Amino acid sequence: GDDDNYEFGKGNFTEHACRYCGVSNPACVVRCNVPSCRKWFCNSRGNTSGSHIVNHLVRAKHKEVCLHKDSPLGETILECYNCGCRNVFLLGFISAKTESVVVLLCREPCLSVNALKDMNWDLSQWCPLIDDRCFLQWLVKIPSEQEQLRARQISAQQINKIEELWKTNPDASLEDLEKPGVDDEPQPVALKYEDAYQYQNVFAPLIKLEADYDKMMKESQSKDNVTVRWDIGLNKKRIAYFVFPKEDNELRLVPGDELRLRYSGDAAHPAWHSVGHVIKLTAQEEVALELRASQGVPVDVVHGFSVDFVWKSTSFDRMQGAMKTFAVDETSVSGYIYHHLLGHEVEVQMVRNTLPRRFGAPGLPELNASQVFAVKSVLQKPISLIQGPPGTGKTVTSAAIVYHMAKQGQGQVLVCAPSNVAVDQLAEKISATGLKVVRLCAKSREAVSSPVEHLTLHYQVRHLDTSERSELHKLQQLKDEQGELSSSDEKKYKALKRATEREISQSADVICCTCVGAGDPRLSNFRFRQVLIDESTQATEPECLIPLVLGAKQAVLVGDHCQLGPVIMCKKAARAGLAQSLFERLVLLGVKPIRLQVQYRMHPSLSEFPSNSFYEGTLQNGVTINERQSTGIDFPWPVPNRPMFFYVQMGQEEISASGTSYLNRTEAANVEKIVTTFLRSGVVPSQIGVITPYEGQRAYIVNYMSRNGALRQQLYKEIEVASVDSFQGREKDYIILSCVRSNEHQGIGFLNDPRRLNVALTRARYGIVILGNPKVLSKQPLWNSLLTHYKEHECLVEGPLNNLKQSMIQFQKPKKIYN
Amino acid sequence: DDEVHVRQKVPEVDPREEANFEQELRAVMQESMDQRRQELRGRPTLNMMIPMNLFEGSTRDHHGRGAGGESGDEGLDEDAGGSKEVQVKVLVKRGNKQQTKKMYIPRDCTLLQSTKQKEAAELEE
Ligand SMILES: [Zn+2]
Ligand SMILES: [Zn+2]
Ligand SMILES: [Zn+2]
């Protein structure tokens, strides 16, 4: 697709930027005129005693310069008017005795030419070009304070180092100085950064590490002997259905991923391969792959295919591009946001806007007090953080904020989130307020079904019916029918499509896309002063930067740093801090998040522990016990009106068949019994979620239930069994949590992360059952307090499900204080 | 409207670095002077070709571009209370052709001493 040709940072780099600090104001820079050098430098001192250009000339022993073509004198090599000497260390201005005319004259020998004195020139006031280690400020301007603040803060030591490096490698950049060796641990993330270049120096290698790891992992995912089922889609494209067996590794296919399907050929068929996009993943873990090319597909062959993952660097490229833009393009974000993101101390700034009379928005539920407070505060601040604990209505709050921003008439609002699911949810809510929303999808996801299809750009392009577009539609139809167009038609089609896309996007009030999607070339000419990023605590910093560098002056980050953060596969990058979100760093820098305080999801008994342990007890209940009573559901809760229990399990953990994960047979068997009891009492499969942190256990439970389930197999198949991570952002009426780990001396792995426990405990609306070994879990302080909480409420139980008894099991002393 | 106030630390220049730089700068200056003296043993020639109209009081600029060209052709700004800057013509060579470019320089620049004296003298008359 078009995404492939995207070059990051393209067009932002100015050739005449100071090679030390990046200042690129033409009035402030000169070019070194030594043919082997030709580098540009500015006339600011920065943190050194001489200006950058003088620093360079002295250190490199270069002596000639040329002014910028857009400077007051135009493109001019500075030279003596009399003899043509170009050594700037010898040049100075003289003026005429009677007129306001000046010329450059060299000190040796022209200044001592006697004949000059007889002319109109006043030689007594020779004014050297370089004065106080700086070029004359009226000839080459000093960059403004603002310009200098946003420039790279280069030190004298760095200057000396880079000048040394240039002697052998004239094209070296300052980044080359910082580059860690192959085996070095990367530089860890910091709280504050001198400038955007230092920021880039830290994050660029981490993104590179993650990209390399991702590539290596995905490209090693080839599968052979794949069996294919063929189909044809509505758009007449070939679809291959097959099972892409997921072993216990971290790779999870998502719609939009690209795979290559191969057939090595046989007597009747030549070798064949084609690339396609995953458009769907069925509940049976079947992959639907829409092939790009329809010609020559061996549709009568079923067995013996191979599948490879086609890795794409797009998302990583866009992160790198955003960091570069952030550094070199001073219009990328406002000065305030620039300094704030880098952790500089900036004087508090308020946004001058008239506030609306009411803070709710049409089509949305009435806001509660903390939501109103959030909307009101956000509208007045250039940067704000909203913390939305589970079930506190952050999507509604975000939608209301976007509604009011859009009504302020500052141009289009950009709304992003790291995941497509979150973007869709938000797009739907915002659209409900009556605003015109365009949901921009990656080209590779256009065939993926979406709950907000009518809002997507590609849908609108296809369906908006006006006479001017009839030609586009005609060509589209032709393309759909024939699979391809003649090259002239294709050209016409592409131009028409691009124009229509632009027109539709420009007429929207709000553009919604993923963070990575904000780097789509189709948005490259758009500017967004107001940006809202939902689920920002699940994005890496460079990912969050992509939507911000399109001109942000007001940024709202929504998320919850007490829930799971971004997933980083490369351990080295994670250790260096790539897993810390921008939201979290801003919190550490002292930005106080506005917390939404009323939760509408959990039965009040279920919210008590999370509120006390993760939110300082501030979480209030917007639902009553009555509203969360499971009437007509006959389930053996140990305490009526308290739909929760910890079910003591003493079965051993085992290493799964793949050797990289764990399972626990006893827990799995009891999960089946609990599920069956729920189903018997009238709960339907879609209401139940089984959470387990281990892929080994997940696969085992799915298998066990469908083989040993007491009821119809189909019922168990419809029950979602998944990891904590994949339940983030979602809810179920009933949650069963299988902890798996049960051993004498090893740790509890995944369960150690308090944020993961928070997510696991806050998915259920009506009831929760936790299965685990208290002896093992109680060693960890947070689990210890959870177990104590359950015990105090008489919800720590053991025995058969139909005869649960309170457990008297002794806990172990927690190892260390949880911080 | 992008006014931003950053509380920054005043950049401190390392005195050793400063001394080192000063030394190198002097060396480059000295080297430049010595080099010139060696290059030009003989008497330098005078090659100051001045455009005919330059000293005729003509303020018309034949080479339209330059700093603040639109702010008028007043030459020395007589309004003492106003601008701190003065417009001058900079004479440069492009190959064998001479050009003048307009430019603003600070009123208190030493370069303008004699012009100022002349002004003062004229005022007294
Ligand atoms: Zn140079
Ligand atoms: Zn510079
Ligand atoms: Zn000379």
Tab-separated table of C-alpha atoms in Angstrom, chain A residues 470-701:
chain	number	residue	atom	x	y	z
A	470	SER	CA	-19.827	9.346	-9.864
A	471	GLU	CA	-16.661	8.931	-11.901
A	472	LEU	CA	-14.776	7.660	-8.873
A	473	HIS	CA	-17.576	5.231	-8.160
A	474	LYS	CA	-17.609	4.013	-11.719
A	475	LEU	CA	-13.885	3.324	-11.587
A	476	GLN	CA	-14.246	1.703	-8.180
A	477	GLN	CA	-16.896	-0.625	-9.525
A	478	LEU	CA	-14.716	-1.505	-12.481
A	479	LYS	CA	-11.781	-2.189	-10.197
A	480	ASP	CA	-13.906	-4.385	-7.934
A	481	GLU	CA	-15.183	-6.381	-10.888
A	482	GLN	CA	-11.972	-6.770	-12.852
A	483	GLY	CA	-9.522	-6.762	-9.982
A	484	GLU	CA	-7.429	-4.124	-11.690
A	485	LEU	CA	-7.603	-1.066	-13.919
A	486	SER	CA	-5.670	0.067	-16.958
A	487	SER	CA	-2.737	2.205	-15.928
A	488	SER	CA	-4.376	5.444	-17.063
A	489	ASP	CA	-7.605	4.563	-15.278
A	490	GLU	CA	-5.640	3.551	-12.214
A	491	LYS	CA	-3.947	6.948	-12.232
A	492	LYS	CA	-7.271	8.724	-12.559
A	493	TYR	CA	-8.783	6.513	-9.856
A	494	LYS	CA	-5.980	7.230	-7.427
A	495	ALA	CA	-6.124	10.996	-7.976
A	496	LEU	CA	-9.912	11.077	-7.597
A	497	LYS	CA	-9.727	8.933	-4.511
A	498	ARG	CA	-7.077	11.071	-2.905
A	499	ALA	CA	-9.038	14.247	-3.599
A	500	THR	CA	-12.205	12.743	-2.161
A	501	GLU	CA	-10.365	11.501	0.907
A	502	ARG	CA	-8.938	14.952	1.473
A	503	GLU	CA	-12.287	16.615	1.004
A	504	ILE	CA	-14.067	14.307	3.453
A	505	SER	CA	-11.306	14.517	6.040
A	506	GLN	CA	-11.188	18.280	5.845
A	507	SER	CA	-14.889	18.666	6.405
A	508	ALA	CA	-14.831	16.607	9.626
A	509	ASP	CA	-14.901	18.159	13.100
A	510	VAL	CA	-12.935	15.292	14.554
A	511	ILE	CA	-10.449	12.795	13.115
A	512	CYS	CA	-10.100	9.519	15.014
A	513	CYS	CA	-7.252	7.080	14.454
A	514	THR	CA	-4.703	5.039	16.345
A	515	CYS	CA	-1.585	6.820	17.589
A	516	VAL	CA	0.426	5.168	14.852
A	517	GLY	CA	-2.348	6.028	12.379
A	518	ALA	CA	-1.755	9.720	13.112
A	519	GLY	CA	1.486	9.300	11.174
A	520	ASP	CA	-0.474	8.266	8.068
A	521	PRO	CA	0.707	10.194	4.992
A	522	ARG	CA	-2.930	11.127	4.366
A	523	LEU	CA	-2.718	13.363	7.453
A	524	SER	CA	0.701	14.835	6.735
A	525	ASN	CA	-0.721	18.176	5.656
A	526	PHE	CA	-3.175	18.404	8.520
A	527	ARG	CA	-2.569	20.452	11.646
A	528	PHE	CA	-4.294	19.730	14.941
A	529	ARG	CA	-4.065	22.229	17.772
A	530	GLN	CA	-6.134	20.062	20.095
A	531	VAL	CA	-5.317	16.408	20.639
A	532	LEU	CA	-6.845	13.848	22.970
A	533	ILE	CA	-5.160	10.489	23.505
A	534	ASP	CA	-7.179	7.812	25.244
A	535	GLU	CA	-5.561	4.771	26.861
A	536	SER	CA	-2.365	6.773	26.740
A	537	THR	CA	-0.916	4.709	29.589
A	538	GLN	CA	-0.826	1.765	27.187
A	539	ALA	CA	1.307	3.576	24.641
A	540	THR	CA	5.053	4.089	24.635
A	541	GLU	CA	6.246	7.682	24.688
A	542	PRO	CA	7.295	7.838	21.049
A	543	GLU	CA	3.919	6.371	20.085
A	544	CYS	CA	2.140	9.158	21.969
A	545	LEU	CA	4.342	11.687	20.260
A	546	ILE	CA	3.044	10.807	16.774
A	547	PRO	CA	-0.342	12.551	17.197
A	548	LEU	CA	1.192	15.387	19.216
A	549	VAL	CA	3.713	16.616	16.651
A	550	LEU	CA	1.003	17.645	14.208
A	551	GLY	CA	0.850	21.062	15.839
A	552	ALA	CA	-0.492	20.390	19.335
A	553	LYS	CA	-1.136	23.383	21.552
A	554	GLN	CA	-3.529	21.595	23.859
A	555	ALA	CA	-3.067	17.950	24.777
A	556	VAL	CA	-5.214	15.688	26.902
A	557	LEU	CA	-3.851	12.316	27.959
A	558	VAL	CA	-6.420	9.909	29.314
A	559	GLY	CA	-5.497	6.628	30.938
A	560	ASP	CA	-4.804	4.890	34.190
A	561	HIS	CA	-1.237	4.287	35.264
A	562	CYS	CA	-2.536	1.837	37.879
A	563	GLN	CA	-3.529	-0.541	35.094
A	564	LEU	CA	-1.295	-2.313	32.587
A	565	GLY	CA	1.181	-0.285	30.549
A	566	PRO	CA	2.438	-0.753	26.997
A	567	VAL	CA	3.604	-4.224	25.992
A	568	ILE	CA	7.327	-4.244	25.269
A	569	MET	CA	8.664	-7.504	23.895
A	570	CYS	CA	12.363	-6.721	24.002
A	571	LYS	CA	13.579	-7.169	27.558
A	572	LYS	CA	16.540	-4.862	27.053
A	573	ALA	CA	14.283	-2.022	25.897
A	574	ALA	CA	11.794	-2.678	28.676
A	575	ARG	CA	14.554	-2.635	31.290
A	576	ALA	CA	15.745	0.714	29.951
A	577	GLY	CA	12.270	2.117	30.564
A	578	LEU	CA	10.473	1.995	27.219
A	579	ALA	CA	7.489	0.494	29.041
A	580	GLN	CA	6.957	3.701	30.968
A	581	SER	CA	4.269	5.802	29.329
A	582	LEU	CA	4.412	9.551	28.810
A	583	PHE	CA	1.435	9.829	31.174
A	584	GLU	CA	3.458	8.159	33.929
A	585	ARG	CA	6.495	10.349	33.366
A	586	LEU	CA	4.337	13.465	33.505
A	587	VAL	CA	2.895	12.213	36.806
A	588	LEU	CA	6.454	11.752	38.099
A	589	LEU	CA	7.209	15.292	36.945
A	590	GLY	CA	4.463	16.538	39.179
A	591	VAL	CA	1.467	16.864	36.863
A	592	LYS	CA	-1.477	15.846	38.986
A	593	PRO	CA	-3.922	13.663	37.096
A	594	ILE	CA	-7.574	14.527	37.419
A	595	ARG	CA	-9.139	11.338	38.711
A	596	LEU	CA	-12.616	10.190	37.781
A	597	GLN	CA	-14.012	8.884	41.025
A	598	VAL	CA	-17.314	7.155	40.495
A	599	GLN	CA	-17.283	3.638	39.134
A	600	TYR	CA	-20.338	2.213	37.414
A	601	ARG	CA	-19.149	-1.322	36.773
A	602	MET	CA	-18.526	-3.396	39.857
A	603	HIS	CA	-20.777	-4.603	42.615
A	604	PRO	CA	-19.719	-2.418	45.589
A	605	SER	CA	-18.189	-5.460	47.310
A	606	LEU	CA	-15.936	-5.987	44.312
A	607	SER	CA	-14.696	-2.406	44.106
A	608	GLU	CA	-13.722	-2.155	47.764
A	609	PHE	CA	-10.327	-3.846	47.600
A	610	PRO	CA	-9.171	-2.210	44.337
A	611	SER	CA	-10.281	1.191	45.599
A	612	ASN	CA	-8.303	0.833	48.818
A	613	SER	CA	-5.239	-0.780	47.284
A	614	PHE	CA	-4.832	1.161	44.052
A	615	TYR	CA	-6.764	4.407	44.384
A	616	GLU	CA	-6.242	5.471	48.004
A	617	GLY	CA	-9.826	4.563	48.787
A	618	THR	CA	-11.198	7.329	46.560
A	619	LEU	CA	-13.283	5.161	44.265
A	620	GLN	CA	-16.967	5.715	44.888
A	621	ASN	CA	-19.736	3.429	43.740
A	622	GLY	CA	-22.178	4.707	41.137
A	623	VAL	CA	-24.061	1.425	41.274
A	624	THR	CA	-25.905	0.010	44.247
A	625	ILE	CA	-25.913	-3.528	45.590
A	626	ASN	CA	-29.448	-3.889	44.253
A	627	GLU	CA	-28.415	-2.916	40.757
A	628	ARG	CA	-25.760	-5.638	40.817
A	629	GLN	CA	-27.839	-8.373	42.394
A	630	SER	CA	-27.954	-11.441	40.204
A	631	THR	CA	-31.614	-12.151	40.652
A	632	GLY	CA	-32.651	-15.652	39.729
A	633	ILE	CA	-29.057	-16.844	39.583
A	634	ASP	CA	-28.562	-19.667	42.018
A	635	PHE	CA	-24.849	-19.686	42.752
A	636	PRO	CA	-23.247	-20.822	46.027
A	637	TRP	CA	-21.700	-17.510	47.120
A	638	PRO	CA	-20.389	-18.109	50.687
A	639	VAL	CA	-21.787	-14.765	51.878
A	640	PRO	CA	-25.072	-13.643	50.355
A	641	ASN	CA	-24.844	-10.102	48.921
A	642	ARG	CA	-21.088	-10.502	48.578
A	643	PRO	CA	-20.631	-12.134	45.151
A	644	MET	CA	-16.976	-13.039	45.538
A	645	PHE	CA	-14.776	-15.757	46.932
A	646	PHE	CA	-11.226	-16.985	46.941
A	647	TYR	CA	-11.288	-20.705	46.247
A	648	VAL	CA	-8.289	-22.373	47.919
A	649	GLN	CA	-6.446	-24.690	45.500
A	650	MET	CA	-3.558	-26.906	46.494
A	651	GLY	CA	-2.918	-28.671	43.165
A	652	GLN	CA	0.560	-28.419	41.722
A	653	GLU	CA	1.588	-26.261	38.811
A	654	GLU	CA	3.200	-27.955	35.815
A	655	ILE	CA	5.275	-26.768	32.934
A	656	SER	CA	3.172	-26.845	29.775
A	657	ALA	CA	3.950	-29.031	26.779
A	658	SER	CA	5.684	-26.178	24.951
A	659	GLY	CA	8.082	-25.841	27.875
A	660	THR	CA	7.656	-22.118	28.223
A	661	SER	CA	4.435	-21.773	30.156
A	662	TYR	CA	2.531	-23.198	33.111
A	663	LEU	CA	-0.701	-25.008	33.729
A	664	ASN	CA	-2.548	-26.283	36.749
A	665	ARG	CA	-4.887	-29.239	36.224
A	666	THR	CA	-6.806	-28.987	39.504
A	667	GLU	CA	-7.565	-25.348	38.921
A	668	ALA	CA	-8.682	-26.095	35.374
A	669	ALA	CA	-11.018	-28.828	36.574
A	670	ASN	CA	-12.520	-26.481	39.144
A	671	VAL	CA	-12.876	-23.693	36.573
A	672	GLU	CA	-15.008	-26.099	34.551
A	673	LYS	CA	-17.162	-26.895	37.607
A	674	ILE	CA	-17.678	-23.196	38.365
A	675	VAL	CA	-18.508	-22.409	34.744
A	676	THR	CA	-20.983	-25.301	34.664
A	677	THR	CA	-22.630	-24.096	37.862
A	678	PHE	CA	-23.003	-20.617	36.395
A	679	LEU	CA	-24.436	-21.977	33.153
A	680	ARG	CA	-26.870	-24.245	35.040
A	681	SER	CA	-28.072	-21.325	37.101
A	682	GLY	CA	-29.057	-19.399	33.987
A	683	VAL	CA	-25.968	-17.341	33.156
A	684	VAL	CA	-25.202	-17.281	29.421
A	685	PRO	CA	-21.671	-17.918	28.051
A	686	SER	CA	-21.135	-14.343	26.880
A	687	GLN	CA	-21.522	-13.142	30.471
A	688	ILE	CA	-18.583	-15.215	31.675
A	689	GLY	CA	-14.901	-14.516	31.299
A	690	VAL	CA	-12.111	-16.808	32.424
A	691	ILE	CA	-8.838	-14.987	33.058
A	692	THR	CA	-5.513	-16.687	33.440
A	693	PRO	CA	-2.077	-15.162	33.089
A	694	TYR	CA	-0.538	-18.201	31.378
A	695	GLU	CA	-1.036	-19.286	27.781
A	696	GLY	CA	-0.408	-22.898	28.872
A	697	GLN	CA	-3.305	-22.767	31.273
A	698	ARG	CA	-5.505	-20.886	28.813
A	699	ALA	CA	-5.099	-23.588	26.189
A	700	TYR	CA	-5.539	-26.310	28.772
A	701	ILE	CA	-8.775	-24.840	30.149
